[in-house]
C-alpha cells in the first residue's frame, strides 16, 4: 500500500492529519519533524502572511499595482517547498508568495514585479531554480514538464514542483502537461491549489469530476486529495511525491483542498459571489491558527518565540519594502529591447509612443 492507494481519490478520502482545531486525528501519519522544522514552518507562514498583507497596504495606497493575494494558502505551499534542494525547480503560478519565500526568493523581487518593474522576475537570483510568475493560467504546467524532462534526460535526481489553481485544470495546457508527464514519467509534483474559486467561478462549475485529484488516474499517475490547510498533511503528501519523483517514479497530482481568504486580486470584490458566512467558516480553518494550536499543544512553541518572530517578520517586510522602493525604475528601452535580436518596426514605433507619453 502507498499513500496514494490509502487515499484513493476515487473513494473521496482526503488526507488529513490535523483537524480544523489543530488536534492530531491521524497519529499513524504524523511525521516526526524536528523542533527546528516545526518552527521553520511557523516562521515562514507568518512571514508570508505579513508580506502579503504589506502588498495589500501598498496597493491600496498607490505604491503597487494589482496582485493576487495568498492569504490562507500558506500551508499548501511552505511545508512542501521547504523539502526542496537548491537544485530542484519551483514553477509557480501567481499566488505563490509563500512558496517563493520558502524557496529563497527575496520578497523584494515579488514586490518589484507588482510595482511594474520586470526586474523582479527577470533577475531571479542565479542560484535559484525558479521560473518567473506565470499569469497566463495553466501555461506553466507545460514549462514544468519540459524542465523536468530535461532533468530526466540529463540523468539528475532533480524534482520540479509546479503550482496552479482549480481553474487551471480546465486549460488545454494542463491536459497536455499531465499527459506528457504520465507518458514520459517526468519528475514533476503537480500541486493544484483548489481554493474553491477561479475568480467568481465556483469549483463545482469548473469540473464535473468529484475531486481534482482523481483526474490523475486518466493520465496514468497517482493523485491525492489533501487538506491544504493542514501543514502536516501537506508535508507528508509533498514528501511522498518528491521522494517518488526523485527515485524515478514519475509525477503525482496533489489536490490541496484550501480556500483563498482574500479577494481573487486587488481588482476583485469577492462579496459579489461569496457569502460572509462561508468566509467566516474558512477563517476558523486558517492554517496559521491551526499550526499555532498544534505547536502549543505539543509545547513546541513559546509566547516569547511568537513575539520574537513577530518582530523579525516586521523587520524583514520593512527591509524588503525599502529595497523594492529604492530600486531604480527600469528604462523604457529595457521594456522593449530584449524579446527580439532586432526590434521589429512596430515595436520600435510603440516604444517611441510610450516615450512621448512618459518622458524619462
Ligand atoms: C489563459 C488565461 N485566461 C484567463 C485569464 C484571466 N484569469 C486570471 S486568474 C483567473 C482564474 C484562475 O483561477 P484558478 O486557476 O483557480 O487560480 P486562483 O486564481 O484561484 O488561484 C483567470 C480566468 C488568464 N490570466 N489567463
XYZ file of C-alpha atoms and ligand atoms in Angstrom:
386
model
C 0.000 0.000 0.000
C 1.173 3.510 -0.697
C -0.068 6.872 0.491
C -1.835 7.301 -2.841
C -3.657 3.970 -2.604
C -4.568 4.601 1.046
C -6.089 7.881 -0.071
C -7.568 6.716 -3.362
C -9.204 9.876 -4.772
C -11.998 7.812 -6.341
C -13.109 6.893 -2.821
C -13.203 10.569 -1.884
C -10.881 10.118 1.097
C -8.922 13.259 1.887
C -5.514 13.113 3.595
C -5.754 14.967 6.895
C -3.579 14.707 9.992
C -4.706 17.768 11.956
C -8.378 18.597 12.259
C -9.539 22.184 11.959
C -8.840 22.814 15.653
C -5.217 21.641 15.319
C -5.802 18.266 17.026
C -3.979 15.193 15.643
C -6.571 12.843 14.157
C -4.210 10.524 12.310
C -1.413 9.679 14.721
C -0.011 6.973 12.428
C 0.819 9.503 9.727
C 2.090 12.309 11.973
C 5.629 12.978 10.691
C 8.483 13.166 13.163
C 9.609 16.683 12.420
C 12.452 18.268 14.363
C 11.561 21.238 16.561
C 13.585 23.352 14.173
C 11.426 22.293 11.210
C 8.196 22.748 13.157
C 9.200 26.305 13.984
C 10.514 26.940 10.487
C 7.037 26.233 9.098
C 5.603 28.700 11.613
C 8.151 31.406 10.796
C 7.747 31.097 7.028
C 3.954 31.057 7.154
C 3.975 34.109 9.446
C 6.425 35.915 7.159
C 4.397 35.121 4.041
C 1.181 36.328 5.666
C 2.717 39.645 6.701
C 4.496 40.142 3.385
C 1.173 39.568 1.606
C -0.625 41.964 3.924
C 2.010 44.617 3.206
C 1.371 44.217 -0.541
C -2.290 44.972 0.063
C -1.424 48.129 2.007
C 0.952 49.236 -0.748
C -1.603 48.555 -3.463
C -4.342 50.440 -1.613
C -2.048 53.444 -1.183
C -0.994 53.506 -4.822
C 2.519 52.143 -4.287
C 1.886 48.818 -6.039
C -0.205 47.550 -8.940
C -2.795 44.794 -8.750
C -1.671 41.398 -7.452
C -3.094 38.049 -6.358
C -3.279 37.631 -2.583
C -2.012 34.425 -0.978
C -3.744 34.767 2.397
C -4.989 31.373 3.619
C -2.927 29.250 1.238
C 0.350 29.219 3.203
C 0.059 25.587 4.372
C -0.414 24.354 0.808
C 2.992 25.792 -0.051
C 5.511 26.184 2.802
C 5.644 22.550 4.076
C 6.160 21.211 0.549
C 8.669 23.708 -0.833
C 10.836 23.568 2.319
C 11.681 19.992 1.300
C 13.277 21.039 -1.993
C 17.003 21.434 -2.519
C 18.621 24.302 -4.402
C 18.970 22.028 -7.438
C 15.222 21.377 -7.628
C 12.810 23.634 -9.501
C 9.854 25.727 -8.429
C 7.390 26.654 -11.174
C 4.770 28.942 -9.680
C 1.526 30.413 -10.887
C 0.713 33.875 -9.488
C -0.498 33.110 -5.921
C 2.669 31.580 -4.573
C 4.350 34.222 -2.439
C 4.705 31.721 0.466
C 6.332 29.149 -1.866
C 8.662 31.765 -3.358
C 9.784 32.976 0.071
C 10.331 29.398 1.264
C 12.400 28.594 -1.811
C 14.581 31.624 -1.101
C 13.354 34.362 -3.429
C 13.881 37.754 -1.776
C 10.467 39.307 -1.034
C 11.509 42.478 -2.867
C 11.650 40.571 -6.162
C 7.930 39.850 -5.843
C 7.211 43.418 -4.766
C 9.153 44.853 -7.694
C 7.231 42.740 -10.185
C 3.881 44.010 -8.940
C 5.255 47.542 -8.836
C 5.700 47.197 -12.596
C 9.421 46.552 -12.536
C 10.053 43.383 -14.535
C 13.471 43.032 -12.942
C 11.714 41.411 -10.020
C 11.075 38.282 -12.048
C 13.740 38.642 -14.736
C 16.503 38.825 -12.173
C 15.748 35.811 -10.037
C 18.976 35.036 -8.125
C 21.185 32.764 -10.216
C 21.380 30.057 -7.561
C 17.590 29.722 -7.510
C 15.885 27.389 -9.985
C 12.611 29.258 -10.024
C 10.541 30.074 -13.100
C 9.010 33.565 -13.164
C 5.421 34.161 -12.017
C 3.043 32.900 -14.709
C -0.112 34.946 -15.184
C -1.491 33.142 -18.286
C -3.484 30.461 -16.479
C -2.103 26.925 -16.755
C 0.763 27.665 -19.156
C 3.394 26.988 -16.520
C 2.340 23.333 -16.249
C 3.940 22.723 -19.649
C 7.083 24.597 -18.685
C 7.350 22.418 -15.568
C 7.123 19.208 -17.578
C 9.717 20.493 -20.063
C 12.111 21.380 -17.248
C 11.585 18.025 -15.551
C 12.033 16.120 -18.794
C 15.317 17.937 -19.401
C 16.470 16.971 -15.898
C 15.497 13.375 -16.583
C 17.423 13.336 -19.870
C 20.425 14.759 -18.019
C 20.023 11.879 -15.534
C 19.855 14.133 -12.479
C 17.628 13.488 -9.476
C 16.192 16.981 -9.508
C 12.481 17.441 -8.938
C 10.129 20.141 -10.260
C 7.231 21.381 -8.154
C 4.518 23.085 -10.179
C 1.624 25.103 -8.734
C -1.685 26.002 -10.391
C -5.294 26.593 -9.399
C -8.530 24.667 -9.857
C -9.332 26.943 -12.807
C -6.030 25.956 -14.386
C -7.258 22.358 -14.745
C -9.759 23.498 -17.405
C -6.999 24.703 -19.708
C -5.737 22.566 -22.584
C -2.210 23.171 -21.332
C -2.993 21.253 -18.148
C -4.186 18.225 -20.140
C -1.115 18.302 -22.380
C 1.233 18.677 -19.425
C -0.375 15.840 -17.454
C -0.435 13.550 -20.467
C 3.191 14.213 -21.294
C 4.222 13.795 -17.660
C 2.384 10.469 -17.471
C 3.869 9.089 -20.688
C 7.435 10.254 -20.040
C 7.309 9.724 -16.256
C 8.772 13.149 -15.647
C 9.760 14.060 -12.072
C 7.047 16.690 -11.503
C 4.976 17.242 -8.390
C 1.808 18.932 -9.625
C 0.070 20.880 -6.887
C -3.398 22.118 -7.658
C -4.463 24.615 -5.040
C -8.178 24.070 -5.110
C -9.141 27.280 -3.350
C -12.795 26.740 -4.349
C -12.989 29.560 -6.905
C -11.478 30.704 -10.184
C -12.254 34.383 -9.754
C -16.071 34.118 -9.383
C -16.452 30.603 -10.857
C -17.067 28.085 -8.054
C -15.291 24.742 -8.094
C -18.463 22.763 -8.960
C -18.877 24.762 -12.169
C -15.226 24.223 -13.078
C -15.320 20.448 -13.451
C -17.824 17.619 -13.137
C -15.290 15.295 -11.526
C -15.825 14.632 -7.835
C -12.261 15.555 -6.923
C -9.462 17.215 -8.854
C -7.029 14.570 -7.581
C -8.873 11.832 -9.480
C -8.015 13.483 -12.789
C -4.531 11.973 -12.305
C -5.889 8.485 -12.995
C -6.688 9.359 -16.599
C -3.029 10.201 -17.169
C -1.670 7.078 -15.522
C -0.345 8.799 -12.434
C -1.251 8.904 -8.767
C -3.444 11.605 -7.316
C -4.032 12.517 -3.666
C -6.560 14.941 -2.259
C -5.061 16.653 0.775
C -6.397 19.096 3.332
C -4.447 22.090 2.057
C -4.890 23.987 5.326
C -3.193 21.208 7.277
C 0.587 21.779 7.267
C 1.308 18.219 8.420
C -0.807 16.598 5.719
C 0.785 18.792 3.052
C 4.243 17.952 4.410
C 3.546 14.219 4.237
C 1.970 14.339 0.763
C 4.795 16.547 -0.528
C 7.429 14.195 0.918
C 5.784 11.197 -0.708
C 5.554 12.841 -4.134
C 9.024 14.436 -4.025
C 10.752 11.198 -2.955
C 8.862 9.220 -5.573
C 9.858 11.666 -8.319
C 13.488 11.608 -7.158
C 13.578 7.825 -7.329
C 12.325 7.800 -10.934
C 8.706 7.020 -10.072
C 7.312 9.893 -12.123
C 4.691 12.515 -11.354
C 1.965 12.870 -8.734
C -1.007 15.216 -8.677
C -1.719 16.672 -5.248
C -5.005 18.481 -4.831
C -4.582 20.882 -1.937
C -8.129 21.497 -0.734
C -7.973 25.039 0.565
C -9.590 28.463 0.441
C -8.493 31.895 -0.631
C -9.347 34.066 2.364
C -8.957 37.281 0.360
C -10.239 38.620 -2.952
C -9.076 36.999 -6.198
C -6.889 40.025 -6.822
C -6.957 43.566 -5.559
C -9.187 44.349 -8.573
C -11.880 41.906 -7.381
C -14.766 42.135 -4.915
C -15.425 38.631 -3.617
C -18.506 39.735 -1.650
C -20.327 39.699 -5.015
C -20.084 35.886 -5.227
C -19.260 34.519 -1.745
C -21.252 34.738 1.463
C -19.824 36.186 4.649
C -20.851 33.005 6.433
C -18.723 30.880 4.107
C -15.665 33.086 4.585
C -16.134 33.050 8.376
C -16.255 29.241 8.360
C -12.957 29.080 6.474
C -11.359 31.703 8.721
C -11.763 29.193 11.541
C -9.636 26.786 9.471
C -6.860 29.354 8.981
C -3.640 27.338 8.597
C -1.576 29.648 10.815
C -4.139 29.426 13.611
C -4.260 25.650 13.265
C -0.476 25.358 13.281
C -0.092 27.565 16.355
C -2.647 25.469 18.278
C -0.827 22.264 17.297
C 2.575 23.634 18.319
C 1.210 24.918 21.627
C -0.369 21.547 22.436
C 2.978 19.915 21.661
C 4.751 22.518 23.798
C 6.960 23.222 20.796
C 6.364 26.981 20.766
C 6.534 29.661 23.439
C 4.912 33.085 23.644
C 8.434 34.504 23.607
C 9.152 32.802 20.261
C 5.870 34.093 18.827
C 6.731 37.641 19.909
C 10.281 37.441 18.557
C 9.035 36.013 15.258
C 6.540 38.839 15.028
C 9.346 41.382 15.407
C 11.562 39.578 12.889
C 8.712 39.411 10.368
C 8.061 43.138 10.774
C 11.735 43.961 10.172
C 12.082 41.631 7.190
C 8.994 43.046 5.484
C 10.185 46.604 6.147
C 13.595 45.748 4.704
C 12.046 44.241 1.550
C 9.713 47.214 1.103
C 12.623 49.639 1.353
C 14.726 47.569 -1.050
C 11.919 47.471 -3.614
C 11.058 51.147 -3.306
C 14.689 52.222 -3.583
C 15.375 50.129 -6.699
C 15.726 52.450 -9.688
C 12.898 52.250 -12.225
C 13.675 50.325 -15.408
C 14.137 52.384 -18.547
C 11.544 52.337 -21.323
C 14.197 50.831 -23.633
C 14.510 47.908 -21.223
C 10.832 47.075 -21.631
C 11.165 46.696 -25.408
C 14.707 45.662 -26.156
C 15.166 42.027 -25.203
C 12.454 39.994 -26.915
C 13.980 40.139 -30.402
C 17.569 40.369 -31.550
C 16.484 43.210 -33.823
C 13.441 45.140 -32.617
C 10.654 44.974 -35.243
C 9.413 48.262 -36.671
C 6.007 48.065 -34.969
C 7.629 47.651 -31.534
C 10.032 50.494 -32.263
C 7.012 52.702 -33.010
C 5.325 51.611 -29.783
C 8.495 52.378 -27.839
C 8.639 55.898 -29.265
C 4.973 56.413 -28.438
C 5.482 55.332 -24.812
C 8.491 57.648 -24.561
C 6.344 60.536 -25.808
C 3.777 59.996 -23.038
C 6.204 59.063 -20.263
C 9.326 61.184 -20.771
C 12.175 59.755 -18.642
C -5.208 31.904 -20.240
C -5.870 32.866 -19.288
N -7.206 33.006 -19.290
C -7.804 33.861 -18.437
C -7.061 34.589 -17.551
C -7.728 35.529 -16.560
N -7.644 34.909 -15.235
C -6.686 35.275 -14.353
S -6.750 34.369 -12.957
C -8.072 33.508 -13.490
C -8.690 32.446 -12.625
C -7.716 31.430 -12.195
O -8.301 30.560 -11.273
P -7.516 29.368 -10.657
O -6.727 28.667 -11.704
O -8.477 28.563 -9.883
O -6.443 30.065 -9.689
P -6.704 31.077 -8.476
O -6.777 32.441 -9.082
O -7.948 30.679 -7.799
O -5.504 30.935 -7.630
C -8.463 33.919 -14.760
C -9.593 33.348 -15.506
C -5.648 34.435 -17.593
N -4.844 35.106 -16.758
N -5.089 33.545 -18.446
